[in-house]
């Protein structure tokens, strides 16, 4: 046999619908055309009872604390960019970087100029933030913070998120924060570790 030859698959094996691994048929059961390894039958039938697709990937979910660390990494990265943007804009629009750090005292500059600066800064930072999340999640299924912790953001069936869903999920985080951050904290007790924005957008944060 040449080095490039690939041995044929054993015809007495099948792929498990739960975890995608191949097992001998003698260690599996067949249910309506789906093969399930004996060790995964409880998971399979539990999903059927819950109305969940039985062949959905067998995820391990990222809990509250690991997600919090990933969020903090993303926050620090975006905060650094936001600070640099604020300093540059303050110099360009108000001729003094100090106004990126504190509001002006009465008479220092025109109030209209300052509020124009605030509005432009907000719009630019929002655009940068959305670009960060969309570009990374569309390509890698994760931000740099989540990649550092071995997490991904996916649909319940394992599919990638579309651009609209990524953007919607970021805005839904505002609702998670508005209710005293309970929308984030609920990931600590939900069985699939979902935060409120995961419920709203039907997403899951999973371990690689």
Tab-separated table of N, CA, C and O in Angstrom, residues 43-152:
chain	number	residue	atom	x	y	z
A	43	UNK	N	-28.340	12.186	26.831
A	43	UNK	CA	-28.328	13.542	26.282
A	43	UNK	C	-29.270	13.630	25.089
A	43	UNK	O	-30.043	14.590	24.951
A	44	UNK	N	-29.228	12.644	24.215
A	44	UNK	CA	-30.051	12.625	23.009
A	44	UNK	C	-31.541	12.695	23.353
A	44	UNK	O	-32.278	13.541	22.835
A	45	UNK	N	-31.989	11.822	24.246
A	45	UNK	CA	-33.417	11.778	24.559
A	45	UNK	C	-33.854	12.944	25.438
A	45	UNK	O	-35.013	13.380	25.364
A	46	UNK	N	-32.942	13.502	26.227
A	46	UNK	CA	-33.266	14.714	26.973
A	46	UNK	C	-33.530	15.867	26.017
A	46	UNK	O	-34.461	16.658	26.207
A	47	UNK	N	-32.728	15.963	24.949
A	47	UNK	CA	-32.941	17.021	23.954
A	47	UNK	C	-34.270	16.832	23.237
A	47	UNK	O	-34.978	17.815	22.958
A	48	UNK	N	-34.622	15.585	22.949
A	48	UNK	CA	-35.915	15.337	22.304
A	48	UNK	C	-37.053	15.793	23.200
A	48	UNK	O	-38.018	16.410	22.739
A	49	UNK	N	-36.966	15.513	24.490
A	49	UNK	CA	-38.029	15.928	25.423
A	49	UNK	C	-38.140	17.440	25.505
A	49	UNK	O	-39.217	17.985	25.707
A	50	UNK	N	-36.991	18.138	25.362
A	50	UNK	CA	-36.993	19.604	25.454
A	50	UNK	C	-37.289	20.272	24.118
A	50	UNK	O	-37.331	21.500	24.030
A	51	UNK	N	-37.468	19.477	23.057
A	51	UNK	CA	-37.741	20.048	21.742
A	51	UNK	C	-36.531	20.650	21.086
A	51	UNK	O	-36.637	21.468	20.164
A	52	UNK	N	-35.334	20.261	21.545
A	52	UNK	CA	-34.081	20.759	20.984
A	52	UNK	C	-33.630	19.806	19.885
A	52	UNK	O	-33.775	18.592	20.024
A	53	UNK	N	-33.093	20.299	18.758
A	53	UNK	CA	-32.575	19.387	17.727
A	53	UNK	C	-31.603	18.380	18.326
A	53	UNK	O	-30.631	18.748	18.977
A	54	UNK	N	-31.882	17.101	18.103
A	54	UNK	CA	-31.102	16.055	18.750
A	54	UNK	C	-29.659	16.017	18.275
A	54	UNK	O	-28.771	15.556	18.986
A	55	UNK	N	-29.413	16.497	17.046
A	55	UNK	CA	-28.050	16.457	16.523
A	55	UNK	C	-27.311	17.774	16.701
A	55	UNK	O	-26.330	18.047	16.042
A	56	UNK	N	-27.814	18.628	17.604
A	56	UNK	CA	-27.117	19.870	17.917
A	56	UNK	C	-25.774	19.556	18.558
A	56	UNK	O	-25.652	18.584	19.309
A	57	UNK	N	-24.743	20.356	18.294
A	57	UNK	CA	-23.435	20.089	18.896
A	57	UNK	C	-23.502	19.997	20.415
A	57	UNK	O	-24.281	20.703	21.059
A	58	UNK	N	-22.688	19.147	20.974
A	58	UNK	CA	-22.650	18.937	22.422
A	58	UNK	C	-21.710	19.955	23.054
A	58	UNK	O	-20.559	19.661	23.369
A	59	UNK	N	-22.206	21.182	23.256
A	59	UNK	CA	-21.373	22.284	23.706
A	59	UNK	C	-21.024	22.180	25.187
A	59	UNK	O	-21.789	21.660	25.993
A	60	UNK	N	-19.873	22.752	25.524
A	60	UNK	CA	-19.571	23.145	26.891
A	60	UNK	C	-19.675	24.669	26.921
A	60	UNK	O	-19.034	25.354	26.125
A	61	UNK	N	-20.476	25.204	27.837
A	61	UNK	CA	-20.780	26.630	27.823
A	61	UNK	C	-19.834	27.417	28.722
A	61	UNK	O	-19.369	26.920	29.745
A	62	UNK	N	-19.562	28.645	28.299
A	62	UNK	CA	-18.734	29.544	29.096
A	62	UNK	C	-19.562	30.201	30.179
A	62	UNK	O	-20.566	30.852	29.884
A	63	UNK	N	-19.164	30.036	31.428
A	63	UNK	CA	-19.917	30.568	32.554
A	63	UNK	C	-19.663	32.042	32.824
A	63	UNK	O	-18.923	32.724	32.107
A	64	UNK	N	-20.267	32.524	33.906
A	64	UNK	CA	-20.250	33.957	34.218
A	64	UNK	C	-18.835	34.491	34.419
A	64	UNK	O	-18.474	35.533	33.870
A	65	UNK	N	-17.996	33.789	35.190
A	65	UNK	CA	-16.700	34.343	35.555
A	65	UNK	C	-15.739	34.379	34.379
A	65	UNK	O	-15.043	35.381	34.165
A	66	UNK	N	-15.696	33.313	33.603
A	66	UNK	CA	-14.784	33.306	32.452
A	66	UNK	C	-15.226	34.338	31.416
A	66	UNK	O	-14.404	34.998	30.772
A	67	UNK	N	-16.542	34.508	31.270
A	67	UNK	CA	-17.046	35.536	30.359
A	67	UNK	C	-16.717	36.934	30.876
A	67	UNK	O	-16.446	37.848	30.086
A	68	UNK	N	-16.741	37.105	32.192
A	68	UNK	CA	-16.419	38.413	32.773
A	68	UNK	C	-14.971	38.800	32.494
A	68	UNK	O	-14.677	39.962	32.177
A	69	UNK	N	-14.060	37.828	32.602
A	69	UNK	CA	-12.650	38.113	32.313
A	69	UNK	C	-12.470	38.465	30.840
A	69	UNK	O	-11.742	39.411	30.498
A	70	UNK	N	-13.157	37.722	29.959
A	70	UNK	CA	-13.077	38.024	28.523
A	70	UNK	C	-13.612	39.422	28.247
A	70	UNK	O	-13.028	40.182	27.451
A	71	UNK	N	-14.736	39.769	28.889
A	71	UNK	CA	-15.306	41.119	28.723
A	71	UNK	C	-14.318	42.182	29.190
A	71	UNK	O	-14.156	43.216	28.532
A	72	UNK	N	-13.636	41.942	30.298
A	72	UNK	CA	-12.699	42.931	30.829
A	72	UNK	C	-11.545	43.168	29.855
A	72	UNK	O	-11.110	44.309	29.664
A	73	UNK	N	-11.051	42.100	29.240
A	73	UNK	CA	-9.974	42.250	28.248
A	73	UNK	C	-10.444	43.122	27.087
A	73	UNK	O	-9.741	44.040	26.656
A	74	UNK	N	-11.650	42.831	26.575
A	74	UNK	CA	-12.193	43.650	25.484
A	74	UNK	C	-12.392	45.095	25.928
A	74	UNK	O	-12.115	46.037	25.168
A	75	UNK	N	-12.876	45.278	27.163
A	75	UNK	CA	-13.113	46.622	27.680
A	75	UNK	C	-11.817	47.425	27.719
A	75	UNK	O	-11.777	48.584	27.311
A	76	UNK	N	-10.734	46.813	28.213
A	76	UNK	CA	-9.448	47.513	28.311
A	76	UNK	C	-8.953	47.908	26.917
A	76	UNK	O	-8.494	49.038	26.709
A	77	UNK	N	-9.041	46.987	25.967
A	77	UNK	CA	-8.590	47.288	24.605
A	77	UNK	C	-9.370	48.453	24.006
A	77	UNK	O	-8.787	49.384	23.437
A	78	UNK	N	-10.691	48.396	24.132
A	78	UNK	CA	-11.517	49.461	23.561
A	78	UNK	C	-11.369	50.768	24.335
A	78	UNK	O	-11.456	51.854	23.749
A	79	UNK	N	-11.121	50.689	25.648
A	79	UNK	CA	-10.918	51.902	26.447
A	79	UNK	C	-9.659	52.643	26.000
A	79	UNK	O	-9.652	53.870	25.904
A	80	UNK	N	-8.604	51.888	25.723
A	80	UNK	CA	-7.355	52.516	25.253
A	80	UNK	C	-7.600	53.239	23.930
A	80	UNK	O	-7.184	54.393	23.748
A	81	UNK	N	-8.294	52.563	23.003
A	81	UNK	CA	-8.589	53.190	21.706
A	81	UNK	C	-9.479	54.420	21.908
A	81	UNK	O	-9.249	55.474	21.300
A	82	UNK	N	-10.494	54.285	22.767
A	82	UNK	CA	-11.401	55.404	23.027
A	82	UNK	C	-10.661	56.605	23.604
A	82	UNK	O	-10.946	57.757	23.242
A	83	UNK	N	-9.717	56.351	24.494
A	83	UNK	CA	-8.950	57.448	25.100
A	83	UNK	C	-8.107	58.179	24.061
A	83	UNK	O	-8.068	59.418	24.023
A	84	UNK	N	-7.461	57.414	23.203
A	84	UNK	CA	-6.648	58.025	22.145
A	84	UNK	C	-7.520	58.858	21.209
A	84	UNK	O	-7.171	59.995	20.845
A	85	UNK	N	-8.674	58.294	20.826
A	85	UNK	CA	-9.609	59.028	19.961
A	85	UNK	C	-10.058	60.317	20.635
A	85	UNK	O	-10.103	61.391	20.009
A	86	UNK	N	-10.386	60.247	21.927
A	86	UNK	CA	-10.827	61.437	22.649
A	86	UNK	C	-9.766	62.521	22.690
A	86	UNK	O	-10.063	63.706	22.492
A	87	UNK	N	-8.531	62.146	22.928
A	87	UNK	CA	-7.440	63.127	22.979
A	87	UNK	C	-7.227	63.796	21.625
A	87	UNK	O	-7.049	65.020	21.534
A	88	UNK	N	-7.248	62.982	20.559
A	88	UNK	CA	-7.064	63.549	19.218
A	88	UNK	C	-8.206	64.486	18.845
A	88	UNK	O	-7.978	65.577	18.304
A	89	UNK	N	-9.427	64.076	19.142
A	89	UNK	CA	-10.581	64.918	18.807
A	89	UNK	C	-10.573	66.215	19.608
A	89	UNK	O	-10.905	67.286	19.081
A	90	UNK	N	-10.218	66.107	20.892
A	90	UNK	CA	-10.178	67.320	21.720
A	90	UNK	C	-9.164	68.321	21.179
A	90	UNK	O	-9.412	69.537	21.165
A	91	UNK	N	-8.041	67.816	20.716
A	91	UNK	CA	-7.030	68.701	20.142
A	91	UNK	C	-7.507	69.307	18.833
A	91	UNK	O	-7.314	70.503	18.576
A	92	UNK	N	-8.157	68.484	17.987
A	92	UNK	CA	-8.615	68.969	16.687
A	92	UNK	C	-9.806	69.908	16.792
A	92	UNK	O	-9.866	70.932	16.112
A	93	UNK	N	-10.765	69.595	17.679
A	93	UNK	CA	-12.015	70.346	17.722
A	93	UNK	C	-12.004	71.462	18.756
A	93	UNK	O	-12.658	72.498	18.573
A	94	UNK	N	-11.288	71.257	19.877
A	94	UNK	CA	-11.349	72.213	20.980
A	94	UNK	C	-9.997	72.854	21.285
A	94	UNK	O	-9.896	73.696	22.173
A	95	UNK	N	-8.947	72.413	20.571
A	95	UNK	CA	-7.599	72.971	20.710
A	95	UNK	C	-6.973	72.726	22.077
A	95	UNK	O	-6.052	73.433	22.484
A	96	UNK	N	-7.487	71.727	22.811
A	96	UNK	CA	-6.897	71.426	24.114
A	96	UNK	C	-7.304	70.010	24.512
A	96	UNK	O	-8.491	69.715	24.656
A	97	UNK	N	-6.312	69.127	24.703
A	97	UNK	CA	-6.612	67.723	25.025
A	97	UNK	C	-7.238	67.574	26.406
A	97	UNK	O	-7.834	66.539	26.712
A	98	UNK	N	-7.124	68.582	27.254
A	98	UNK	CA	-7.654	68.469	28.608
A	98	UNK	C	-9.166	68.245	28.600
A	98	UNK	O	-9.723	67.610	29.510
A	99	UNK	N	-9.853	68.728	27.557
A	99	UNK	CA	-11.311	68.583	27.523
A	99	UNK	C	-11.757	67.173	27.145
A	99	UNK	O	-12.941	66.870	27.155
A	100	UNK	N	-10.799	66.325	26.831
A	100	UNK	CA	-11.122	64.906	26.652
A	100	UNK	C	-11.221	64.221	28.004
A	100	UNK	O	-11.760	63.119	28.109
A	101	UNK	N	-10.717	64.887	29.045
A	101	UNK	CA	-10.677	64.291	30.384
A	101	UNK	C	-11.712	64.915	31.315
A	101	UNK	O	-12.310	64.243	32.146
A	102	UNK	N	-11.918	66.223	31.154
A	102	UNK	CA	-12.885	66.907	32.020
A	102	UNK	C	-13.712	67.890	31.203
A	102	UNK	O	-13.254	68.402	30.175
A	103	UNK	N	-14.949	68.161	31.629
A	103	UNK	CA	-15.753	69.162	30.923
A	103	UNK	C	-15.211	70.558	31.194
A	103	UNK	O	-14.544	70.794	32.212
A	104	UNK	N	-15.451	71.506	30.301
A	104	UNK	CA	-14.915	72.865	30.488
A	104	UNK	C	-15.629	73.611	31.607
A	104	UNK	O	-16.804	73.364	31.899
A	105	UNK	N	-14.900	74.491	32.253
A	105	UNK	CA	-15.511	75.387	33.234
A	105	UNK	C	-16.255	76.482	32.479
A	105	UNK	O	-15.984	76.745	31.305
A	106	UNK	N	-17.235	77.136	33.127
A	106	UNK	CA	-17.981	78.208	32.456
A	106	UNK	C	-17.032	79.264	31.883
A	106	UNK	O	-16.133	79.754	32.567
A	107	UNK	N	-17.222	79.585	30.603
A	107	UNK	CA	-16.438	80.619	29.959
A	107	UNK	C	-15.177	80.127	29.283
A	107	UNK	O	-14.548	80.889	28.535
A	108	UNK	N	-14.777	78.868	29.516
A	108	UNK	CA	-13.542	78.378	28.889
A	108	UNK	C	-13.711	78.221	27.384
A	108	UNK	O	-12.866	78.644	26.598
A	109	UNK	N	-14.774	77.533	26.975
A	109	UNK	CA	-15.102	77.390	25.552
A	109	UNK	C	-16.610	77.435	25.413
A	109	UNK	O	-17.345	77.292	26.407
A	110	UNK	N	-17.096	77.582	24.189
A	110	UNK	CA	-18.532	77.614	23.953
A	110	UNK	C	-19.141	76.244	24.260
A	110	UNK	O	-18.591	75.208	23.881
A	111	UNK	N	-20.273	76.264	24.954
A	111	UNK	CA	-20.947	75.004	25.316
A	111	UNK	C	-21.314	74.215	24.073
A	111	UNK	O	-21.218	72.976	24.055
A	112	UNK	N	-21.729	74.901	23.013
A	112	UNK	CA	-22.132	74.210	21.778
A	112	UNK	C	-20.950	73.442	21.178
A	112	UNK	O	-21.110	72.329	20.664
A	113	UNK	N	-19.744	74.023	21.246
A	113	UNK	CA	-18.557	73.356	20.718
A	113	UNK	C	-18.245	72.093	21.516
A	113	UNK	O	-17.877	71.052	20.956
A	114	UNK	N	-18.388	72.200	22.845
A	114	UNK	CA	-18.091	71.036	23.686
A	114	UNK	C	-19.067	69.895	23.418
A	114	UNK	O	-18.659	68.738	23.287
A	115	UNK	N	-20.358	70.213	23.319
A	115	UNK	CA	-21.344	69.153	23.107
A	115	UNK	C	-21.243	68.574	21.703
A	115	UNK	O	-21.545	67.389	21.493
A	116	UNK	N	-20.784	69.359	20.757
A	116	UNK	CA	-20.507	68.810	19.427
A	116	UNK	C	-19.356	67.794	19.512
A	116	UNK	O	-19.403	66.721	18.908
A	117	UNK	N	-18.337	68.146	20.288
A	117	UNK	CA	-17.211	67.228	20.517
A	117	UNK	C	-17.690	65.930	21.164
A	117	UNK	O	-17.295	64.825	20.750
A	118	UNK	N	-18.543	66.036	22.171
A	118	UNK	CA	-19.068	64.839	22.860
A	118	UNK	C	-19.831	63.947	21.888
A	118	UNK	O	-19.674	62.721	21.884
A	119	UNK	N	-20.667	64.561	21.033
A	119	UNK	CA	-21.471	63.783	20.090
A	119	UNK	C	-20.592	63.076	19.056
A	119	UNK	O	-20.785	61.885	18.768
A	120	UNK	N	-19.611	63.784	18.524
A	120	UNK	CA	-18.717	63.182	17.524
A	120	UNK	C	-17.897	62.065	18.153
A	120	UNK	O	-17.724	60.994	17.560
A	121	UNK	N	-17.420	62.307	19.355
A	121	UNK	CA	-16.639	61.266	20.054
A	121	UNK	C	-17.485	60.013	20.284
A	121	UNK	O	-17.004	58.886	20.091
A	122	UNK	N	-18.730	60.205	20.696
A	122	UNK	CA	-19.623	59.062	20.937
A	122	UNK	C	-19.855	58.267	19.651
A	122	UNK	O	-19.785	57.028	19.653
A	123	UNK	N	-20.125	58.960	18.550
A	123	UNK	CA	-20.396	58.276	17.288
A	123	UNK	C	-19.171	57.511	16.785
A	123	UNK	O	-19.288	56.374	16.314
A	124	UNK	N	-18.003	58.128	16.889
A	124	UNK	CA	-16.784	57.463	16.424
A	124	UNK	C	-16.477	56.238	17.288
A	124	UNK	O	-16.156	55.154	16.777
A	125	UNK	N	-16.609	56.370	18.610
A	125	UNK	CA	-16.333	55.237	19.491
A	125	UNK	C	-17.337	54.106	19.292
A	125	UNK	O	-16.971	52.927	19.372
A	126	UNK	N	-18.601	54.454	19.032
A	126	UNK	CA	-19.607	53.430	18.748
A	126	UNK	C	-19.257	52.684	17.469
A	126	UNK	O	-19.346	51.449	17.403
A	127	UNK	N	-18.837	53.432	16.441
A	127	UNK	CA	-18.461	52.807	15.167
A	127	UNK	C	-17.247	51.893	15.349
A	127	UNK	O	-17.201	50.780	14.797
A	128	UNK	N	-16.270	52.341	16.128
A	128	UNK	CA	-15.072	51.518	16.375
A	128	UNK	C	-15.452	50.243	17.126
A	128	UNK	O	-14.991	49.141	16.792
A	129	UNK	N	-16.297	50.390	18.130
A	129	UNK	CA	-16.707	49.239	18.922
A	129	UNK	C	-17.458	48.212	18.072
A	129	UNK	O	-17.168	47.010	18.127
A	130	UNK	N	-18.412	48.665	17.273
A	130	UNK	CA	-19.169	47.745	16.425
A	130	UNK	C	-18.270	47.078	15.389
A	130	UNK	O	-18.407	45.879	15.108
A	131	UNK	N	-17.343	47.856	14.822
A	131	UNK	CA	-16.398	47.276	13.855
A	131	UNK	C	-15.549	46.196	14.506
A	131	UNK	O	-15.301	45.137	13.914
A	132	UNK	N	-15.108	46.443	15.725
A	132	UNK	CA	-14.310	45.469	16.477
A	132	UNK	C	-15.067	44.152	16.643
A	132	UNK	O	-14.553	43.072	16.335
A	133	UNK	N	-16.313	44.243	17.111
A	133	UNK	CA	-17.084	43.031	17.364
A	133	UNK	C	-17.484	42.325	16.064
A	133	UNK	O	-17.375	41.099	15.959
A	134	UNK	N	-17.936	43.085	15.083
A	134	UNK	CA	-18.376	42.465	13.830
A	134	UNK	C	-17.209	41.798	13.110
A	134	UNK	O	-17.309	40.638	12.674
A	135	UNK	N	-16.100	42.511	12.958
A	135	UNK	CA	-14.971	41.971	12.199
A	135	UNK	C	-14.416	40.701	12.844
A	135	UNK	O	-14.157	39.700	12.160
A	136	UNK	N	-14.247	40.714	14.165
A	136	UNK	CA	-13.641	39.563	14.831
A	136	UNK	C	-14.601	38.385	14.954
A	136	UNK	O	-14.221	37.228	14.725
A	137	UNK	N	-15.850	38.655	15.317
A	137	UNK	CA	-16.795	37.544	15.487
A	137	UNK	C	-17.145	36.915	14.148
A	137	UNK	O	-17.290	35.694	14.045
A	138	UNK	N	-17.257	37.717	13.096
A	138	UNK	CA	-17.544	37.138	11.775
A	138	UNK	C	-16.384	36.253	11.307
A	138	UNK	O	-16.606	35.217	10.689
A	139	UNK	N	-15.162	36.639	11.609
A	139	UNK	CA	-14.000	35.879	11.125
A	139	UNK	C	-13.613	34.730	12.056
A	139	UNK	O	-13.328	33.619	11.612
A	140	UNK	N	-13.606	35.021	13.376
A	140	UNK	CA	-13.080	34.046	14.333
A	140	UNK	C	-14.133	33.505	15.308
A	140	UNK	O	-13.798	32.678	16.165
A	141	UNK	N	-15.368	33.996	15.244
A	141	UNK	CA	-16.427	33.621	16.193
A	141	UNK	C	-16.112	34.107	17.604
A	141	UNK	O	-16.702	33.621	18.575
A	142	UNK	N	-15.209	35.052	17.736
A	142	UNK	CA	-14.815	35.523	19.066
A	142	UNK	C	-14.061	36.833	18.963
A	142	UNK	O	-13.399	37.105	17.962
A	143	UNK	N	-14.178	37.639	20.014
A	143	UNK	CA	-13.333	38.824	20.141
A	143	UNK	C	-11.977	38.393	20.685
A	143	UNK	O	-11.776	37.234	21.060
A	144	UNK	N	-11.034	39.328	20.767
A	144	UNK	CA	-9.716	38.979	21.314
A	144	UNK	C	-9.831	38.532	22.770
A	144	UNK	O	-9.103	37.652	23.219
A	145	UNK	N	-10.732	39.158	23.506
A	145	UNK	CA	-10.929	38.735	24.891
A	145	UNK	C	-11.400	37.300	24.989
A	145	UNK	O	-10.888	36.512	25.787
A	146	UNK	N	-12.374	36.939	24.179
A	146	UNK	CA	-12.880	35.562	24.197
A	146	UNK	C	-11.847	34.578	23.641
A	146	UNK	O	-11.725	33.452	24.127
A	147	UNK	N	-11.106	34.989	22.615
A	147	UNK	CA	-10.060	34.105	22.088
A	147	UNK	C	-9.022	33.800	23.156
A	147	UNK	O	-8.529	32.671	23.261
A	148	UNK	N	-8.681	34.790	23.967
A	148	UNK	CA	-7.685	34.587	25.020
A	148	UNK	C	-8.147	33.558	26.047
A	148	UNK	O	-7.324	32.865	26.660
A	149	UNK	N	-9.461	33.435	26.224
A	149	UNK	CA	-10.012	32.502	27.205
A	149	UNK	C	-10.559	31.224	26.559
A	149	UNK	O	-11.143	30.386	27.246
A	150	UNK	N	-10.397	31.092	25.240
A	150	UNK	CA	-10.863	29.883	24.573
A	150	UNK	C	-12.370	29.808	24.436
A	150	UNK	O	-12.961	28.726	24.551
A	151	UNK	N	-13.032	30.934	24.177
A	151	UNK	CA	-14.484	30.989	24.031
A	151	UNK	C	-14.871	31.376	22.615
A	151	UNK	O	-14.100	32.025	21.908
A	152	UNK	N	-16.084	30.988	22.233
A	152	UNK	CA	-16.654	31.390	20.956
A	152	UNK	C	-18.108	31.803	21.158
A	152	UNK	O	-18.768	31.348	22.097
